[in-house]
GROMACS .gro file of C-alpha atoms in nm:
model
  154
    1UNK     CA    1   1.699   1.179   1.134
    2UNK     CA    2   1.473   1.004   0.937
    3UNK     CA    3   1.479   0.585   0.894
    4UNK     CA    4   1.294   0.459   0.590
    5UNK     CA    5   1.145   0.131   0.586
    6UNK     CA    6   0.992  -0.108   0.318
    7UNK     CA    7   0.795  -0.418   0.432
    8UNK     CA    8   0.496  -0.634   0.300
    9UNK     CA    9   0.254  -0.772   0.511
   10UNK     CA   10  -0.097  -0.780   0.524
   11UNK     CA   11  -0.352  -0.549   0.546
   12UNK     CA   12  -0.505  -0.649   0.920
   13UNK     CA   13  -0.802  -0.426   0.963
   14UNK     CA   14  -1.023  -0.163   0.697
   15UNK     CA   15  -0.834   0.101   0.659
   16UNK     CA   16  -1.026   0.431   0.784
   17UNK     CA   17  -1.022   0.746   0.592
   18UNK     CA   18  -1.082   1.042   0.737
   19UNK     CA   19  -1.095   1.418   0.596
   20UNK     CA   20  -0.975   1.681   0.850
   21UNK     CA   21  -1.134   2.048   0.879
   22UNK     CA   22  -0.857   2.195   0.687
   23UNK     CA   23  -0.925   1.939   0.376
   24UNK     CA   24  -0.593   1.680   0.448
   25UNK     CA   25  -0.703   1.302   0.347
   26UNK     CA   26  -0.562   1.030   0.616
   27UNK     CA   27  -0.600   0.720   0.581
   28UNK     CA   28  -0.453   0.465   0.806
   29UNK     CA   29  -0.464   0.047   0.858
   30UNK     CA   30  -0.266  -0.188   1.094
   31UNK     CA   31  -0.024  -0.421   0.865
   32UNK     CA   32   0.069  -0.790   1.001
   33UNK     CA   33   0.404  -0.879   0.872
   34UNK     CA   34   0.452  -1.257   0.932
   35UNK     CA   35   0.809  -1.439   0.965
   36UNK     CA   36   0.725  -1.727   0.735
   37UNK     CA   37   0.960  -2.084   0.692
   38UNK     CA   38   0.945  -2.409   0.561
   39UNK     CA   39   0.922  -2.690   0.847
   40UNK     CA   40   1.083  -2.926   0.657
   41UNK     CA   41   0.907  -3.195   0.953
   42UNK     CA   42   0.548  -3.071   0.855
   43UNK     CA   43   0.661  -3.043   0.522
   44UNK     CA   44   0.465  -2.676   0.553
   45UNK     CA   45   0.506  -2.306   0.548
   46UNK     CA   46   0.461  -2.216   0.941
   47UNK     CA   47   0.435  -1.833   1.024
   48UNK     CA   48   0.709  -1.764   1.334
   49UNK     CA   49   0.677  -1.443   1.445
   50UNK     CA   50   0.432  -1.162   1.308
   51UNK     CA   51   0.554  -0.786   1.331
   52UNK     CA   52   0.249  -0.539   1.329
   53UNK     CA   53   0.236  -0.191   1.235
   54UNK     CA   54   0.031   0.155   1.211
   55UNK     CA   55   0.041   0.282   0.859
   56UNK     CA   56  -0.079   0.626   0.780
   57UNK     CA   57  -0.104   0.836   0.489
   58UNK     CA   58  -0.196   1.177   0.382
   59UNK     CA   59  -0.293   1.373   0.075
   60UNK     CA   60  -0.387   1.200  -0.242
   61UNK     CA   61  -0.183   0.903  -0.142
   62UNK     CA   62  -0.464   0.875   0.118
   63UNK     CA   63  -0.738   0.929  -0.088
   64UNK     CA   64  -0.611   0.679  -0.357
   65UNK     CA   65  -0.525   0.377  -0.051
   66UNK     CA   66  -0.919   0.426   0.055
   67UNK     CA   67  -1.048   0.388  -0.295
   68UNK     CA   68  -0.792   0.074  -0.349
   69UNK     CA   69  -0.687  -0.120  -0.048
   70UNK     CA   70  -0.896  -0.321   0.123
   71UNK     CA   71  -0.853  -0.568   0.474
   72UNK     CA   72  -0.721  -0.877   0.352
   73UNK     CA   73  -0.546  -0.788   0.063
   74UNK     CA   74  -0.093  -0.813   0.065
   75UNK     CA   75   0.037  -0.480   0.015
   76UNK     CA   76   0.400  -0.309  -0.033
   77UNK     CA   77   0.484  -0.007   0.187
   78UNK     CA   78   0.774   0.199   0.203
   79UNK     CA   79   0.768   0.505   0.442
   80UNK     CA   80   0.963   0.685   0.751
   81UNK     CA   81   0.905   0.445   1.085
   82UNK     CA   82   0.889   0.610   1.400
   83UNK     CA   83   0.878   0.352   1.753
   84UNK     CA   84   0.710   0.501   2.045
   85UNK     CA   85   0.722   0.361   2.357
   86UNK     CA   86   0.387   0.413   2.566
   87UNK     CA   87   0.278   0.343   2.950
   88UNK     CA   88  -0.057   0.275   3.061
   89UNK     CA   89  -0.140   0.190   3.405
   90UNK     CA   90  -0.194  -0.131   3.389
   91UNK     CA   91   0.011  -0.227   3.058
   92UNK     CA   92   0.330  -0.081   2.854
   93UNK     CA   93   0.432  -0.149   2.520
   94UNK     CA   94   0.570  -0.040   2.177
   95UNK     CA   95   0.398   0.093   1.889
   96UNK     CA   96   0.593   0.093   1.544
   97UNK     CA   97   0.431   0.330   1.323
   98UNK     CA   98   0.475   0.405   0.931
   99UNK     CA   99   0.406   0.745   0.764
  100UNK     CA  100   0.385   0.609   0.430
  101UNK     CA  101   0.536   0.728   0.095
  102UNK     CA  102   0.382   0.469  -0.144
  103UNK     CA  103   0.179   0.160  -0.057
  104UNK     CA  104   0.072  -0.096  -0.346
  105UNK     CA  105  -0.057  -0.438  -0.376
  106UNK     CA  106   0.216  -0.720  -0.364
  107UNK     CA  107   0.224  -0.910  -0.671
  108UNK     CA  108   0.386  -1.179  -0.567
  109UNK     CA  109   0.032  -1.261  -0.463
  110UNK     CA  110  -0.169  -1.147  -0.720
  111UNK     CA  111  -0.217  -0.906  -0.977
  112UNK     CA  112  -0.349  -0.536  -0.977
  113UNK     CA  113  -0.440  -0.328  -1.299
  114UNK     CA  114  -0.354   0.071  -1.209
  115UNK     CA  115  -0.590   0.403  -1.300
  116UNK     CA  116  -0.374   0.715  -1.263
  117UNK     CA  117  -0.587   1.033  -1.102
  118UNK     CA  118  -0.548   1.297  -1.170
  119UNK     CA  119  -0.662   1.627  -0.898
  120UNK     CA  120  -0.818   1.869  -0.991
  121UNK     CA  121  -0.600   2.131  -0.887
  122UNK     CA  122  -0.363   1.938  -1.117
  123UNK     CA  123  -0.639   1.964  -1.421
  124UNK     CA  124  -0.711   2.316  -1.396
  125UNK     CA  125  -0.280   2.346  -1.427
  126UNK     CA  126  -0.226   2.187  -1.732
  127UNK     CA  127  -0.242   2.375  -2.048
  128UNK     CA  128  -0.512   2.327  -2.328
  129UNK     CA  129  -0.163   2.168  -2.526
  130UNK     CA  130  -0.102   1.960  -2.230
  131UNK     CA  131  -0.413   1.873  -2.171
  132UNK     CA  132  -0.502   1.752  -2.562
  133UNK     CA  133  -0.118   1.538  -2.576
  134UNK     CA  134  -0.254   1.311  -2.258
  135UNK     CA  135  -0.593   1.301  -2.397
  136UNK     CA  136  -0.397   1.195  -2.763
  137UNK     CA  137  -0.165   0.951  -2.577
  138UNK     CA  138  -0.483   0.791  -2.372
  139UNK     CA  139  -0.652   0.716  -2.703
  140UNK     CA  140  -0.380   0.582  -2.841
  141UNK     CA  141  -0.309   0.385  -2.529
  142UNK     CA  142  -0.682   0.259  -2.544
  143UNK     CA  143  -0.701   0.164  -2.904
  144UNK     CA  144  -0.376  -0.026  -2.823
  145UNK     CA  145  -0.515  -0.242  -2.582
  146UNK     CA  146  -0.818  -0.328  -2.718
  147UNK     CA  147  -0.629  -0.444  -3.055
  148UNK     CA  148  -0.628  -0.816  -3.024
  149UNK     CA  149  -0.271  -1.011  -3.007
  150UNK     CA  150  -0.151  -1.236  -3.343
  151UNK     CA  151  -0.157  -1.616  -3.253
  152UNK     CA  152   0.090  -1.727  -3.211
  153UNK     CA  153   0.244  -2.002  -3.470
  154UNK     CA  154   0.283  -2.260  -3.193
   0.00000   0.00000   0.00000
């Protein structure tokens, strides 16, 4: 059985990318989910409890969260959580882990403005046809932006 989760938190420490021998792309980062209310005495948001997780991904979700996320920065993820529990000799505790399935920045917070990659195993795939529509539908897509909006009459 498999329990999927989605929380937002933020990201607590640089996420570290590795690249194993056999080519997979991990990349993984500790997420603090705070508890946040309104203390209507303080007249403040107070944080109450924080939750703190292990998130890990692989492939070119991996590769993408190196080249994107960064410590500090609010970020979505929705994945398959696994709890251990672990004994030490001294200490014991629980460690909630997330193997992600997609992780992006939390606008609520901010905004983000998305490149798609594309792999190259994906490139050499497409067909010439294929290949010329995107390029087509990126021009288009450029020259669309780059036209400036009408004022407005108010």
């Amino acid at each position: 059985m498999s329990d999927t989760i989605t929380v937002t938190g933020l990201v607590a420490t640089e996420p570290m990318h590795i690249v194993t021998s056999e080519g997979l792309s991990i990349t993984s980062f500790r997420l603090a989910s705070a508890l946040r209310r309104f203390d209507r005495a303080k007249e403040k948001w107070i944080d109450v409890d924080t939750n703190w997780y292990t998130v890990s991904s692989f492939r070119q979700l991996a590769s993408n969260v190196s080249l994107s996320v960064v410590k500090g920065e609010r970020v979505v993820v929705t994945g398959r959580v696994r709890i251990r529990e672990w004994q030490g000799t001294e200490r014991s505790g629980t460690n909630v882990d997330i193997e992600a399935d997609a992780i992006g920045h939390d606008l609520s917070w901010g905004t983000s403005t998305f490149s798609r990659t594309i792999s190259s195993s994906h490139a050499m795939s497409v067909g010439s046809a294929e290949a010329e529509e995107s390029h087509v539908q990126s021009t288009e897509a450029a020259e669309i932006a780059s036209t400036p909006e009408p004022a407005l009459p108010f």
